[in-house]
PDB file of C-alpha atoms and ligand atoms in Angstrom:
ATOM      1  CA  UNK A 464     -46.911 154.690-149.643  1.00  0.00           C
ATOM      2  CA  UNK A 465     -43.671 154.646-151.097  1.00  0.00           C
ATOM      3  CA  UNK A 466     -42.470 154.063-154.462  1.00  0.00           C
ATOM      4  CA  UNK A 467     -40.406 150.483-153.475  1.00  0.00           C
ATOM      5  CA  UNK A 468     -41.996 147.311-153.714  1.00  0.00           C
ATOM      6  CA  UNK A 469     -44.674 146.903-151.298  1.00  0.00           C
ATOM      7  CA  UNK A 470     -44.152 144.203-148.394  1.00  0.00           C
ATOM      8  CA  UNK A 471     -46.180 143.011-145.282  1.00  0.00           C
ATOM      9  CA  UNK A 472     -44.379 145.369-143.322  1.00  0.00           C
ATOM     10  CA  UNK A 473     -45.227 148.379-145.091  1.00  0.00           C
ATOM     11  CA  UNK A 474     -48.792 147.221-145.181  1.00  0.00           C
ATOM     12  CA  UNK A 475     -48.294 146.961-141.046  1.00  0.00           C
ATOM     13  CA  UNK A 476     -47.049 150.106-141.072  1.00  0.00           C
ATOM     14  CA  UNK A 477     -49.344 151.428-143.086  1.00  0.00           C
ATOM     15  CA  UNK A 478     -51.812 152.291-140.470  1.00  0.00           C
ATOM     16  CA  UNK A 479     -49.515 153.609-137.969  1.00  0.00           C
ATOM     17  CA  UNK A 480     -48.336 156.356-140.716  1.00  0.00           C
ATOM     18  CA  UNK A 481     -52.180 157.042-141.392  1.00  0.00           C
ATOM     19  CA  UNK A 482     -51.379 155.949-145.044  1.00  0.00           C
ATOM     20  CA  UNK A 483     -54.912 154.779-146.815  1.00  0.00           C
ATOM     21  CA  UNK A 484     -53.964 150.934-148.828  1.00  0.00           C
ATOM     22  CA  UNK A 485     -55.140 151.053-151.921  1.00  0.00           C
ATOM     23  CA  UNK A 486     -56.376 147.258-153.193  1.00  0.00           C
ATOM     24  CA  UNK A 487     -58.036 146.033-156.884  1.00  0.00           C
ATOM     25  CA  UNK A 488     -58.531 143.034-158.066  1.00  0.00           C
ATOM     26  CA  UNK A 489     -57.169 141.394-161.078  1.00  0.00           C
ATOM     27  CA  UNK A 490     -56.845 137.864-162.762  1.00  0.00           C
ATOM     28  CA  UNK A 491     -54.302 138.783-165.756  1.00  0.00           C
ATOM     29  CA  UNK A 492     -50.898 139.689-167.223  1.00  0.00           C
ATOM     30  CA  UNK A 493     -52.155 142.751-168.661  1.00  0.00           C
ATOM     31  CA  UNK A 494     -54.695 144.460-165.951  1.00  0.00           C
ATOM     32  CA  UNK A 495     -52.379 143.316-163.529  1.00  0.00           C
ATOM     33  CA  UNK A 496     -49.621 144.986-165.123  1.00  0.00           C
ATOM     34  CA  UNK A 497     -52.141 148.469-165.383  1.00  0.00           C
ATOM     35  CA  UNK A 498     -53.302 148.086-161.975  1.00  0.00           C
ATOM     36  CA  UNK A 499     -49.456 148.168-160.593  1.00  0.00           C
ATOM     37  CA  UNK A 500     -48.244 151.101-162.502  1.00  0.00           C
ATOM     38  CA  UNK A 501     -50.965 153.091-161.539  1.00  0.00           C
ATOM     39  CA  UNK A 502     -49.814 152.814-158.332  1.00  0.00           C
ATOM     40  CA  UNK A 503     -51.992 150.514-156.305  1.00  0.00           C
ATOM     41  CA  UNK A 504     -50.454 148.860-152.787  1.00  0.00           C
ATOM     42  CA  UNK A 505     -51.989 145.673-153.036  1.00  0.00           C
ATOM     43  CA  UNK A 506     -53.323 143.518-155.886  1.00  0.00           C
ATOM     44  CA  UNK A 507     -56.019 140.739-154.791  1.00  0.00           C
ATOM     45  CA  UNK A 508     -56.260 137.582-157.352  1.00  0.00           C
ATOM     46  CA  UNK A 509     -59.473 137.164-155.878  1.00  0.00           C
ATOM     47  CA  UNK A 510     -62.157 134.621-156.372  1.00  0.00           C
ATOM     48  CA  UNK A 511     -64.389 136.868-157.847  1.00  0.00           C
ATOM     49  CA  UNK A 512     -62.641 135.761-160.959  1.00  0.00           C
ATOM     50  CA  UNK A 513     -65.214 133.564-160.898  1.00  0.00           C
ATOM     51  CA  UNK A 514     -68.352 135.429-161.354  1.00  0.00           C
ATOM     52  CA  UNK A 515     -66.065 138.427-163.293  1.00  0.00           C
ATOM     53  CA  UNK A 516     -64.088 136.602-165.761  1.00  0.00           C
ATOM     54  CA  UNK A 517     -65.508 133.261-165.588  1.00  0.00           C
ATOM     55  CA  UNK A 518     -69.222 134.167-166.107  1.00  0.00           C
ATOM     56  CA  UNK A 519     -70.082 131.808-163.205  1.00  0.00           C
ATOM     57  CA  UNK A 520     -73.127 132.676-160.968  1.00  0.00           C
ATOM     58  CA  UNK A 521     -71.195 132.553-157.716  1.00  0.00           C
ATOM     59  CA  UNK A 522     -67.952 132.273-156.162  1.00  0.00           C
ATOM     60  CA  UNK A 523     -68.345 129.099-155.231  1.00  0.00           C
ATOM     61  CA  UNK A 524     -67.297 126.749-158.134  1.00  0.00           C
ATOM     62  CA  UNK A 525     -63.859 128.502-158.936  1.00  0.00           C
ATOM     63  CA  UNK A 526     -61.103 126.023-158.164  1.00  0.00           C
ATOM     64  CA  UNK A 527     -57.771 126.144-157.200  1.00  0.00           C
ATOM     65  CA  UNK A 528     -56.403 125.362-160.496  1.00  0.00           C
ATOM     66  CA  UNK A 529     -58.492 128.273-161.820  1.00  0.00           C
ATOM     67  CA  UNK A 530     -56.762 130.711-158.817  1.00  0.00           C
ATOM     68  CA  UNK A 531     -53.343 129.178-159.632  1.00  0.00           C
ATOM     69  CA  UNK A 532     -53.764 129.786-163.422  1.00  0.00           C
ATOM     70  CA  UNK A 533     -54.846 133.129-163.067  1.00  0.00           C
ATOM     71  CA  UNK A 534     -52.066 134.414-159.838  1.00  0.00           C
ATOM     72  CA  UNK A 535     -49.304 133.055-162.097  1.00  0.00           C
ATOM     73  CA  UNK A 536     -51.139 135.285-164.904  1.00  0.00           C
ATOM     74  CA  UNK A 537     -51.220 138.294-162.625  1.00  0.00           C
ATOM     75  CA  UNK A 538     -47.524 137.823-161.068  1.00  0.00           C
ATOM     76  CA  UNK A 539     -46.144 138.104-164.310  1.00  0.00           C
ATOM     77  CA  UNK A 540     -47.546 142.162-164.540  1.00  0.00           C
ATOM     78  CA  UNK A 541     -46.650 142.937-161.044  1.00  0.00           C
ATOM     79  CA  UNK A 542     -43.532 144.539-160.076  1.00  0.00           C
ATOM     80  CA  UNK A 543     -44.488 147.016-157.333  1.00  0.00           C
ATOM     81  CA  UNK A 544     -47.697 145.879-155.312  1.00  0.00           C
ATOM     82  CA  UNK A 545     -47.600 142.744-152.879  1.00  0.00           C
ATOM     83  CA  UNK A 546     -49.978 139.997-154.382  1.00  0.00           C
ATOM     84  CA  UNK A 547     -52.527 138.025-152.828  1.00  0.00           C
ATOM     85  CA  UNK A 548     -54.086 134.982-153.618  1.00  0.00           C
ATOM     86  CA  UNK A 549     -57.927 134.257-152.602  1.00  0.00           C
ATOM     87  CA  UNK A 550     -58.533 130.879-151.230  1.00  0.00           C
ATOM     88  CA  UNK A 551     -61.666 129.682-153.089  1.00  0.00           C
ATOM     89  CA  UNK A 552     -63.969 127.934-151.405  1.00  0.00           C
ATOM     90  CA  UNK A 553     -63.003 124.319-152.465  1.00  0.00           C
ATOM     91  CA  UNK A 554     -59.639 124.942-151.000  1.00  0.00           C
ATOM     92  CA  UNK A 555     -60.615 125.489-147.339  1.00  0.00           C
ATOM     93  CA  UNK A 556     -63.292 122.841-147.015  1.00  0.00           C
ATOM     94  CA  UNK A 557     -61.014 120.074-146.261  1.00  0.00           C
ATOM     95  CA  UNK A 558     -58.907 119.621-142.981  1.00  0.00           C
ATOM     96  CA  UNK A 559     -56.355 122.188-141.858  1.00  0.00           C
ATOM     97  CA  UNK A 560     -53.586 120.756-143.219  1.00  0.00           C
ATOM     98  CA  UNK A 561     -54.949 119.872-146.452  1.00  0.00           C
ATOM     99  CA  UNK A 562     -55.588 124.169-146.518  1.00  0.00           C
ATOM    100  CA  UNK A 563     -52.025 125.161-145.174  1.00  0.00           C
ATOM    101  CA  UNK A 564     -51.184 123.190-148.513  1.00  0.00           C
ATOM    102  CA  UNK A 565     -53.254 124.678-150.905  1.00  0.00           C
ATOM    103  CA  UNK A 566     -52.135 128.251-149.485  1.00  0.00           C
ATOM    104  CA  UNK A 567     -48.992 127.281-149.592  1.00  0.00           C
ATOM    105  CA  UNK A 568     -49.531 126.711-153.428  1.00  0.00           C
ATOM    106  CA  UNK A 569     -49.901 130.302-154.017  1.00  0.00           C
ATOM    107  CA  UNK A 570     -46.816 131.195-153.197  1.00  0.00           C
ATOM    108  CA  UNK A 571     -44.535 128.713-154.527  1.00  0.00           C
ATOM    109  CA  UNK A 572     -46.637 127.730-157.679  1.00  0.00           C
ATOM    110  CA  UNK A 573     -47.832 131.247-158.152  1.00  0.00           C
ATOM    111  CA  UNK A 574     -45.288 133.677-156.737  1.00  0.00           C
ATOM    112  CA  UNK A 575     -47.962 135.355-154.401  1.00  0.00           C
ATOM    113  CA  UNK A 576     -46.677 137.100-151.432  1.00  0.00           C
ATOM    114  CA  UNK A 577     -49.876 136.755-149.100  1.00  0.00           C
ATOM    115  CA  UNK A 578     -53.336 134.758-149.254  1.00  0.00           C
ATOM    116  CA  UNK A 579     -56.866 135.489-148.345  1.00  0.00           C
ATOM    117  CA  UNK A 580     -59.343 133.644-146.132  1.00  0.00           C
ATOM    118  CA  UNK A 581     -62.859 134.002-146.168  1.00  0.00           C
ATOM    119  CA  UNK A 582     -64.487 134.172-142.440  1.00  0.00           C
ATOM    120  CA  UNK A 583     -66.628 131.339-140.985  1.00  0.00           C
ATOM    121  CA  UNK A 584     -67.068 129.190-138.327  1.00  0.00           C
ATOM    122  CA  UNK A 585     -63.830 127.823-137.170  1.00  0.00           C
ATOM    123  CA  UNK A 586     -61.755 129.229-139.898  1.00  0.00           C
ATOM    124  CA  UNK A 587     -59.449 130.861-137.278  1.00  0.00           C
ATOM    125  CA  UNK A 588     -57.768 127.199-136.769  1.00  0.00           C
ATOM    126  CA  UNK A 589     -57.081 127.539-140.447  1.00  0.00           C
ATOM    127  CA  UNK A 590     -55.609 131.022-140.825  1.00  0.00           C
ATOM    128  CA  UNK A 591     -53.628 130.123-137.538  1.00  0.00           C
ATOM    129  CA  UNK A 592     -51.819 127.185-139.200  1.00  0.00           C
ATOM    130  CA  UNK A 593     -51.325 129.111-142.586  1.00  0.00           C
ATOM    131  CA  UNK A 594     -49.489 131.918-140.523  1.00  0.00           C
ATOM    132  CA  UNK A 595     -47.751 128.989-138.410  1.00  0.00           C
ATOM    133  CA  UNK A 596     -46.340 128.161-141.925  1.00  0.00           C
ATOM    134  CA  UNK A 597     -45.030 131.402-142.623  1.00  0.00           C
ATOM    135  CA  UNK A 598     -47.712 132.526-144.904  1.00  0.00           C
ATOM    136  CA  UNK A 599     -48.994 135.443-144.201  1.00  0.00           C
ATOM    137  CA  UNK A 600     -52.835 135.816-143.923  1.00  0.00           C
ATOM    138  CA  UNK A 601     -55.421 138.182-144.835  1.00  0.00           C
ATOM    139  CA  UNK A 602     -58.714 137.576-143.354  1.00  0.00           C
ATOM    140  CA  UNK A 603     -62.530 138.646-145.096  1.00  0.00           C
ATOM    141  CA  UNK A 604     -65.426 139.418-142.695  1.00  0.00           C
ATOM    142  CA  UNK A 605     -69.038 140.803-143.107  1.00  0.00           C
ATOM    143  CA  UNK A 606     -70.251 139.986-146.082  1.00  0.00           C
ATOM    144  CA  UNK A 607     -68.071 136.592-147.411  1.00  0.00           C
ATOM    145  CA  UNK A 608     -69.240 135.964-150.908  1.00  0.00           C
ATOM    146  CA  UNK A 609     -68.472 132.173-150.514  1.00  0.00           C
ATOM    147  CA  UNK A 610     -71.167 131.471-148.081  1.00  0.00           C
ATOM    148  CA  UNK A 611     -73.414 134.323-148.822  1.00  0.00           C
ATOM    149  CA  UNK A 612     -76.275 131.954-150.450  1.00  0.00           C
ATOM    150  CA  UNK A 613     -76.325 129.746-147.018  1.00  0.00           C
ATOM    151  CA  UNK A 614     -76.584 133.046-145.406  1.00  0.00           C
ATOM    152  CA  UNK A 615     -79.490 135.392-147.105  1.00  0.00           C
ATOM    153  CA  UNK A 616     -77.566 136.858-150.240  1.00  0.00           C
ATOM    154  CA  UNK A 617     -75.824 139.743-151.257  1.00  0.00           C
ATOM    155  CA  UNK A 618     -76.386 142.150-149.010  1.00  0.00           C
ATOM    156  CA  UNK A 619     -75.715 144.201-145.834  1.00  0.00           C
ATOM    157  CA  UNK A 620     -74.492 142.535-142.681  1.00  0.00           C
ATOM    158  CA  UNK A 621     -73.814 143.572-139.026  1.00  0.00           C
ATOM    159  CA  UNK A 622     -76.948 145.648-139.187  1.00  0.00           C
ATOM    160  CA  UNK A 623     -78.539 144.894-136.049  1.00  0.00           C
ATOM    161  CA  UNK A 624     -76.448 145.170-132.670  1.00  0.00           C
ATOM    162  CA  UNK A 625     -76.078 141.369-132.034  1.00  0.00           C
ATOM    163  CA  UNK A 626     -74.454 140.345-135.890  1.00  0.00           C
ATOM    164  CA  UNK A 627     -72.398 143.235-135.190  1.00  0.00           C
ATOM    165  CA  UNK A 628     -70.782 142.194-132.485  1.00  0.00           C
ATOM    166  CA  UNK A 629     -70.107 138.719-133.906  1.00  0.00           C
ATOM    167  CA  UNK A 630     -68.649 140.522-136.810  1.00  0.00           C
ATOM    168  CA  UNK A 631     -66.206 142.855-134.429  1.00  0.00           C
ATOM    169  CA  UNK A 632     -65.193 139.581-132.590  1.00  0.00           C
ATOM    170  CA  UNK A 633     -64.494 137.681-136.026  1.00  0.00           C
ATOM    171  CA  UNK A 634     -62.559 140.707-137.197  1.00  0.00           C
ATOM    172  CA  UNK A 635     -60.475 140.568-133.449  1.00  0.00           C
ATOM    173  CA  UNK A 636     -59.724 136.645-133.755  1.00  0.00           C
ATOM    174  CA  UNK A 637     -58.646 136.454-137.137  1.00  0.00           C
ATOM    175  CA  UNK A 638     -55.596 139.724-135.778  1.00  0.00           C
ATOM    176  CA  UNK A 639     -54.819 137.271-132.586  1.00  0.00           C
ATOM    177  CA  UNK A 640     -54.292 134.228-134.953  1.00  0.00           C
ATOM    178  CA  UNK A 641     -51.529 136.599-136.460  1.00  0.00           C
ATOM    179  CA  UNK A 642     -53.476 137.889-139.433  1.00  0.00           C
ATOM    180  CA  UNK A 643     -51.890 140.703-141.307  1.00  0.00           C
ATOM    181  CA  UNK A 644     -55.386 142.927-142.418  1.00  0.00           C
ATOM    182  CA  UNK A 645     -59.428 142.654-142.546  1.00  0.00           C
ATOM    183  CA  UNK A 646     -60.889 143.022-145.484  1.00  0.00           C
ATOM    184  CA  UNK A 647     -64.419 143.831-144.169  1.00  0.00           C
ATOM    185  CA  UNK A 648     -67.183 143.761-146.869  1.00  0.00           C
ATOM    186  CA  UNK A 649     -70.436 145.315-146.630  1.00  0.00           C
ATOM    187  CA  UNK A 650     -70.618 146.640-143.008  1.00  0.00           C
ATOM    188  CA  UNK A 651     -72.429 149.533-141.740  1.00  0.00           C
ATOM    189  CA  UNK A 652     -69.622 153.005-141.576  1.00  0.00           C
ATOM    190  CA  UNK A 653     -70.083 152.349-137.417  1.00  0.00           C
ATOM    191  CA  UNK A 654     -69.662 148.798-137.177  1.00  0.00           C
ATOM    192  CA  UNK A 655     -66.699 149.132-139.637  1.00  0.00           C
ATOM    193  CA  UNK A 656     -65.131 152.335-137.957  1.00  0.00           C
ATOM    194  CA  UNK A 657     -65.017 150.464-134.150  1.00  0.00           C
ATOM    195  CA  UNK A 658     -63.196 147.129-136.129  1.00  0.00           C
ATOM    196  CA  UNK A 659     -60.568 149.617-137.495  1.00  0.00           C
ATOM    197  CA  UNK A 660     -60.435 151.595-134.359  1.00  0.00           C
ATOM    198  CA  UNK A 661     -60.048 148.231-132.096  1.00  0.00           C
ATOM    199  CA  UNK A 662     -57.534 146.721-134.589  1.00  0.00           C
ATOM    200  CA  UNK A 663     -53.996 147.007-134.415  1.00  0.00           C
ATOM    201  CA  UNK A 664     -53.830 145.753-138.103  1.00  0.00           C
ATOM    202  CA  UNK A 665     -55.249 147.326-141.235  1.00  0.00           C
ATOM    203  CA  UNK A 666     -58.937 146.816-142.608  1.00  0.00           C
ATOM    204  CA  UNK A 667     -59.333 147.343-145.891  1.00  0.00           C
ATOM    205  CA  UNK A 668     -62.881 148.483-146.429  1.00  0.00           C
ATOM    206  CA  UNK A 669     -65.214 147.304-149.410  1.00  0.00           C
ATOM    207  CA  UNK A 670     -69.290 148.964-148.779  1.00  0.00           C
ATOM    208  CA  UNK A 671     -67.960 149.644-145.500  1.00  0.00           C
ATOM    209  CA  UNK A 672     -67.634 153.363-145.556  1.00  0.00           C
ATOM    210  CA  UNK A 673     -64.530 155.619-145.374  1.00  0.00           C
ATOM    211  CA  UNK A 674     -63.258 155.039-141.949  1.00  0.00           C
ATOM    212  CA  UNK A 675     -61.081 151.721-142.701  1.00  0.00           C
ATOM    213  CA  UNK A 676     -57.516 151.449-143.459  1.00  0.00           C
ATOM    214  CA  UNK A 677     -57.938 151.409-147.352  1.00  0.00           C
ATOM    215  CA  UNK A 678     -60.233 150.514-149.416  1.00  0.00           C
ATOM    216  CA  UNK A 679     -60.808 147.492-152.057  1.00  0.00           C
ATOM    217  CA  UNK A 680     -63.012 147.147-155.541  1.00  0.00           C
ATOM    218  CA  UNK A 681     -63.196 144.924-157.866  1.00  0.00           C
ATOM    219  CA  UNK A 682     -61.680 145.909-160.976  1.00  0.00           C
ATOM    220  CA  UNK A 683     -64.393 145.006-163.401  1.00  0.00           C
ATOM    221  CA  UNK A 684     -66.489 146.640-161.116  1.00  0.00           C
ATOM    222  CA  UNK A 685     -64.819 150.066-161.657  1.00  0.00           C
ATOM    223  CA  UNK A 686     -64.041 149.898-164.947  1.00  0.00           C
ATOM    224  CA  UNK A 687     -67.767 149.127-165.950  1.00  0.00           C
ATOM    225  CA  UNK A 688     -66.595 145.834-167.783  1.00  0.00           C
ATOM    226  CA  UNK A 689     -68.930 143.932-165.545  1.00  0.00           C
ATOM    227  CA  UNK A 690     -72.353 144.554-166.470  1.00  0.00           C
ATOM    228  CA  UNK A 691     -74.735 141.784-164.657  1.00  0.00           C
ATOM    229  CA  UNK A 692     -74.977 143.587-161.754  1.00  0.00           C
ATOM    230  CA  UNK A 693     -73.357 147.053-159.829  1.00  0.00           C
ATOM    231  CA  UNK A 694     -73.750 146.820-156.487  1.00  0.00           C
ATOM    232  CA  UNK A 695     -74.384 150.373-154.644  1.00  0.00           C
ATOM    233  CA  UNK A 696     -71.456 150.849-152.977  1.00  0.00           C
ATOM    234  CA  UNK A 697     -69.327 150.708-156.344  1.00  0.00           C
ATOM    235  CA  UNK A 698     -68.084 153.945-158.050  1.00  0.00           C
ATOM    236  CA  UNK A 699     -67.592 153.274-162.091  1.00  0.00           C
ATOM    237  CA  UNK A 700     -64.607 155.262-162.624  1.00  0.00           C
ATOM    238  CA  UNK A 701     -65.270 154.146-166.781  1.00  0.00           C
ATOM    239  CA  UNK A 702     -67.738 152.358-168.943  1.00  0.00           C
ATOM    240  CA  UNK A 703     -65.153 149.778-170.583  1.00  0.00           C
ATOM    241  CA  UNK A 704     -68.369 147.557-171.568  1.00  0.00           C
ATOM    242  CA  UNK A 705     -69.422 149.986-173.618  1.00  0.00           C
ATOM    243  CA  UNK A 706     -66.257 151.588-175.061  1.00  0.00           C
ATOM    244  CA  UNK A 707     -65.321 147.744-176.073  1.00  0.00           C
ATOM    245  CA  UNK A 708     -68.721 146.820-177.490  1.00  0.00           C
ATOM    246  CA  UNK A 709     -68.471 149.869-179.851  1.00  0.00           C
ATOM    247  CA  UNK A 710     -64.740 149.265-181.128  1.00  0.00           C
ATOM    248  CA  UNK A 711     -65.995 145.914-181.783  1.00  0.00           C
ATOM    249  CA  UNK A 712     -69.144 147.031-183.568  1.00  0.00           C
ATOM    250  CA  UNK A 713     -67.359 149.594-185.722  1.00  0.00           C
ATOM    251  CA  UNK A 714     -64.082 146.628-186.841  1.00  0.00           C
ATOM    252  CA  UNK A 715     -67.434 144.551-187.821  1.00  0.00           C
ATOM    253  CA  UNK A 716     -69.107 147.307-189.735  1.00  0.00           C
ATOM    254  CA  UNK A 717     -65.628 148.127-191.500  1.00  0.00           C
ATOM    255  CA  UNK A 718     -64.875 144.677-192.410  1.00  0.00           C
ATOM    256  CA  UNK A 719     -68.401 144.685-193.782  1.00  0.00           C
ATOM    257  CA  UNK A 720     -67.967 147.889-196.267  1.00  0.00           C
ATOM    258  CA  UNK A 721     -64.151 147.004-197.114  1.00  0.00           C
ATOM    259  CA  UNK A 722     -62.330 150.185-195.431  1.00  0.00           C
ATOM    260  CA  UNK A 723     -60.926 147.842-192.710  1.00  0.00           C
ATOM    261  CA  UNK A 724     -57.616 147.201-193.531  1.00  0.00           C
ATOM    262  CA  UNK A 725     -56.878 150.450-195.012  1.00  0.00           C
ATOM    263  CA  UNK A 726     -53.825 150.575-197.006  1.00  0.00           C
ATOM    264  CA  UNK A 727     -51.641 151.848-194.078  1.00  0.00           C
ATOM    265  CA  UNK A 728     -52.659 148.533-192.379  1.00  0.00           C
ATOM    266  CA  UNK A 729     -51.424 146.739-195.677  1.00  0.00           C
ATOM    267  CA  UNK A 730     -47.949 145.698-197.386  1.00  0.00           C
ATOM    268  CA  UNK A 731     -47.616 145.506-201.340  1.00  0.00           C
ATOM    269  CA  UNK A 732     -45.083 143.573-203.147  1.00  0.00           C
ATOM    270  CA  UNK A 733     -42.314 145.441-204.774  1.00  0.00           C
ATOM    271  CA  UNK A 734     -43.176 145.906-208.740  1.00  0.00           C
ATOM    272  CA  UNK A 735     -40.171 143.876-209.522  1.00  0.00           C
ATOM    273  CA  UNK A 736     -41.090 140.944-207.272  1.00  0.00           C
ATOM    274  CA  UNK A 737     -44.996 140.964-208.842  1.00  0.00           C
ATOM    275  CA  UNK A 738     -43.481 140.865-212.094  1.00  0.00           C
ATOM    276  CA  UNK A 739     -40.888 138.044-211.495  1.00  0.00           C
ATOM    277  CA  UNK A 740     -44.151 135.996-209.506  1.00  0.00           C
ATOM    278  CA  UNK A 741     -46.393 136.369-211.965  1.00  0.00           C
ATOM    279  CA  UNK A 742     -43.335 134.967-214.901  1.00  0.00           C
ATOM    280  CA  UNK A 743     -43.200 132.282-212.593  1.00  0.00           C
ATOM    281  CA  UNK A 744     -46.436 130.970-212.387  1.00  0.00           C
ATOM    282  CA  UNK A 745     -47.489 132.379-215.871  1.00  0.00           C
ATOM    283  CA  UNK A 746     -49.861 135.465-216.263  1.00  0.00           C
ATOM    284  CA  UNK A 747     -52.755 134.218-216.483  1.00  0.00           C
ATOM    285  CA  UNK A 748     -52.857 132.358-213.200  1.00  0.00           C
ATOM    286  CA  UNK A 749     -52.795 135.609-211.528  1.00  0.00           C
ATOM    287  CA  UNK A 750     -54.736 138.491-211.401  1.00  0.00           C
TER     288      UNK A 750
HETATM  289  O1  LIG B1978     -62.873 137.997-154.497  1.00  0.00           O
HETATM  290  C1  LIG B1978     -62.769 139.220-154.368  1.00  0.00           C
HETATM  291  O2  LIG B1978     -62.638 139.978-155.328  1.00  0.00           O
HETATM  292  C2  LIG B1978     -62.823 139.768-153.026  1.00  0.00           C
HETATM  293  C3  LIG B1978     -62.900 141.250-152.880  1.00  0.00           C
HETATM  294  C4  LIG B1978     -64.282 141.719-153.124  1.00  0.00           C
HETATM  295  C5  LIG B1978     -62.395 141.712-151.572  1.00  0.00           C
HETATM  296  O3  LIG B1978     -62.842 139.040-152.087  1.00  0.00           O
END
């Protein structure tokens, strides 16, 4: 992918070129700001802000202000990437209209170039109207975090034959409503191999095997700063958790014993100036 800024078209063209995307989450100025330089396509705000930075249980209570605050957070660090916005749940419950507005939001509250959309039952009326708006849409199948308590959990889906073939025809409606990539989560490598192969647009693969378009993690999940749970198809690329938890253990300890600040961490007073203060206020109220 080239150096420029990235736009829908290159995303398009992406899989034409047989150019792997490259996607990460992130929900601030400064690991926005990493994530860009380091070269990354595409930078999702997504709602897993909630469980990742929010410390809820779920998805499901992060709101739109929440999204806003954070995208506006995140646009600030990003110079190359595009930048999408997740819907959260809240924001696509109401009718289609009410939605076009809140993903309209993104961009002209938050300066996000693209928004995501979760997959259920009728949701391709939504993403329709959203691209009828001019917003370009990026659509979420398999495994959609928003719904996944209503729906058995975390896990695997499109396992057996017949959900994997509802899956494949989600993944096909959401591209003929004018959707600009898949993200497909948690698919098996076949099921998510025939969506890319059947696609004209990109799928960006999360626990869906190699075969897609690109691929997508959640930052906290590769940096090890999120510690509740893994799941298996994450690779921890560092162990921030614990690299952080010991910088902050050693600052306490050297508070504690007195060698934190250290004299290079420290400004005196000119002689002159201690002399003149002390004249001031009279010797013996200082030390
Ligand atoms: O919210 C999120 O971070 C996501 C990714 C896992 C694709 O939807």
């Amino acid at each position: 992918m080239s150096a420029n800024k990235i736009r829908i078209a290159d995303v398009l063209a992406s899989k034409a070129q047989g150019q792997k995307l490259t996607m990460l989450t992130a929900y601030d100025y400064p690991m926005a700001k990493l994530v860009d330089e380091a070269g990354v396509d595409i930078v999702l705000v997504g709602d897993s802000l909630g469980m990742v930075v929010l410390g809820y249980e779920t998805t499901t209570p992060v709101t739109m202000e929440d999204m806003l605050h954070h995208a506006k957070a995140a646009r600030r660090g990003v110079q190359r990437a595009l930048l999408v916005g997740d819907m959260p749940f809240l924001a696509v419950r109401g009718s289609v209209d009410e939605s076009v507005k809140q993903a309209a939001r993104f961009l002209q509250e938050a300066g996000c170039e693209a928004v995501k959309l979760e997959w259920r039952q009728g949701i391709e009326d939504t993403a329709k109207a959203i691209v009828d708006a001019g917003i370009p849409v990026m659509g979420h199948v398999g495994l959609t975090p928003q719904t996944a308590a209503g729906e058995g959990g975390f896990g695997m889906r499109g396992t057996d034959a017949a959900s994997a073939a509802r899956i494949i025809a989600q993944a096909v409606a959401l591209q003929e409503v004018g959707c600009c990539a898949v993200v497909i989560e948690c698919v098996p490598t076949e099921v998510a191999q025939d969506i890319t192969q059947r696609l004209r647009i990109p799928t960006i693969g999360i626990g869906s095997g190699p075969s897609c378009d690109g691929q997508v993690l959640v930052l906290h999940d590769l940096l090890g700063l999120y510690e509740r749970f893994t799941p298996r198809f994450v690779k921890r690329y560092a162990r921030l958790a614990e690299t952080i938890r010991h910088s902050i253990q050693t600052y306490v300890d050297e508070v504690h014993r007195g060698v934190f600040p250290g004299p290079e961490h420290t400004r005196t007073m000119s002689g002159e100036e201690w002399v003149r203060l002390r004249e001031q206020l009279g010797a013996d109220d200082v030390r």
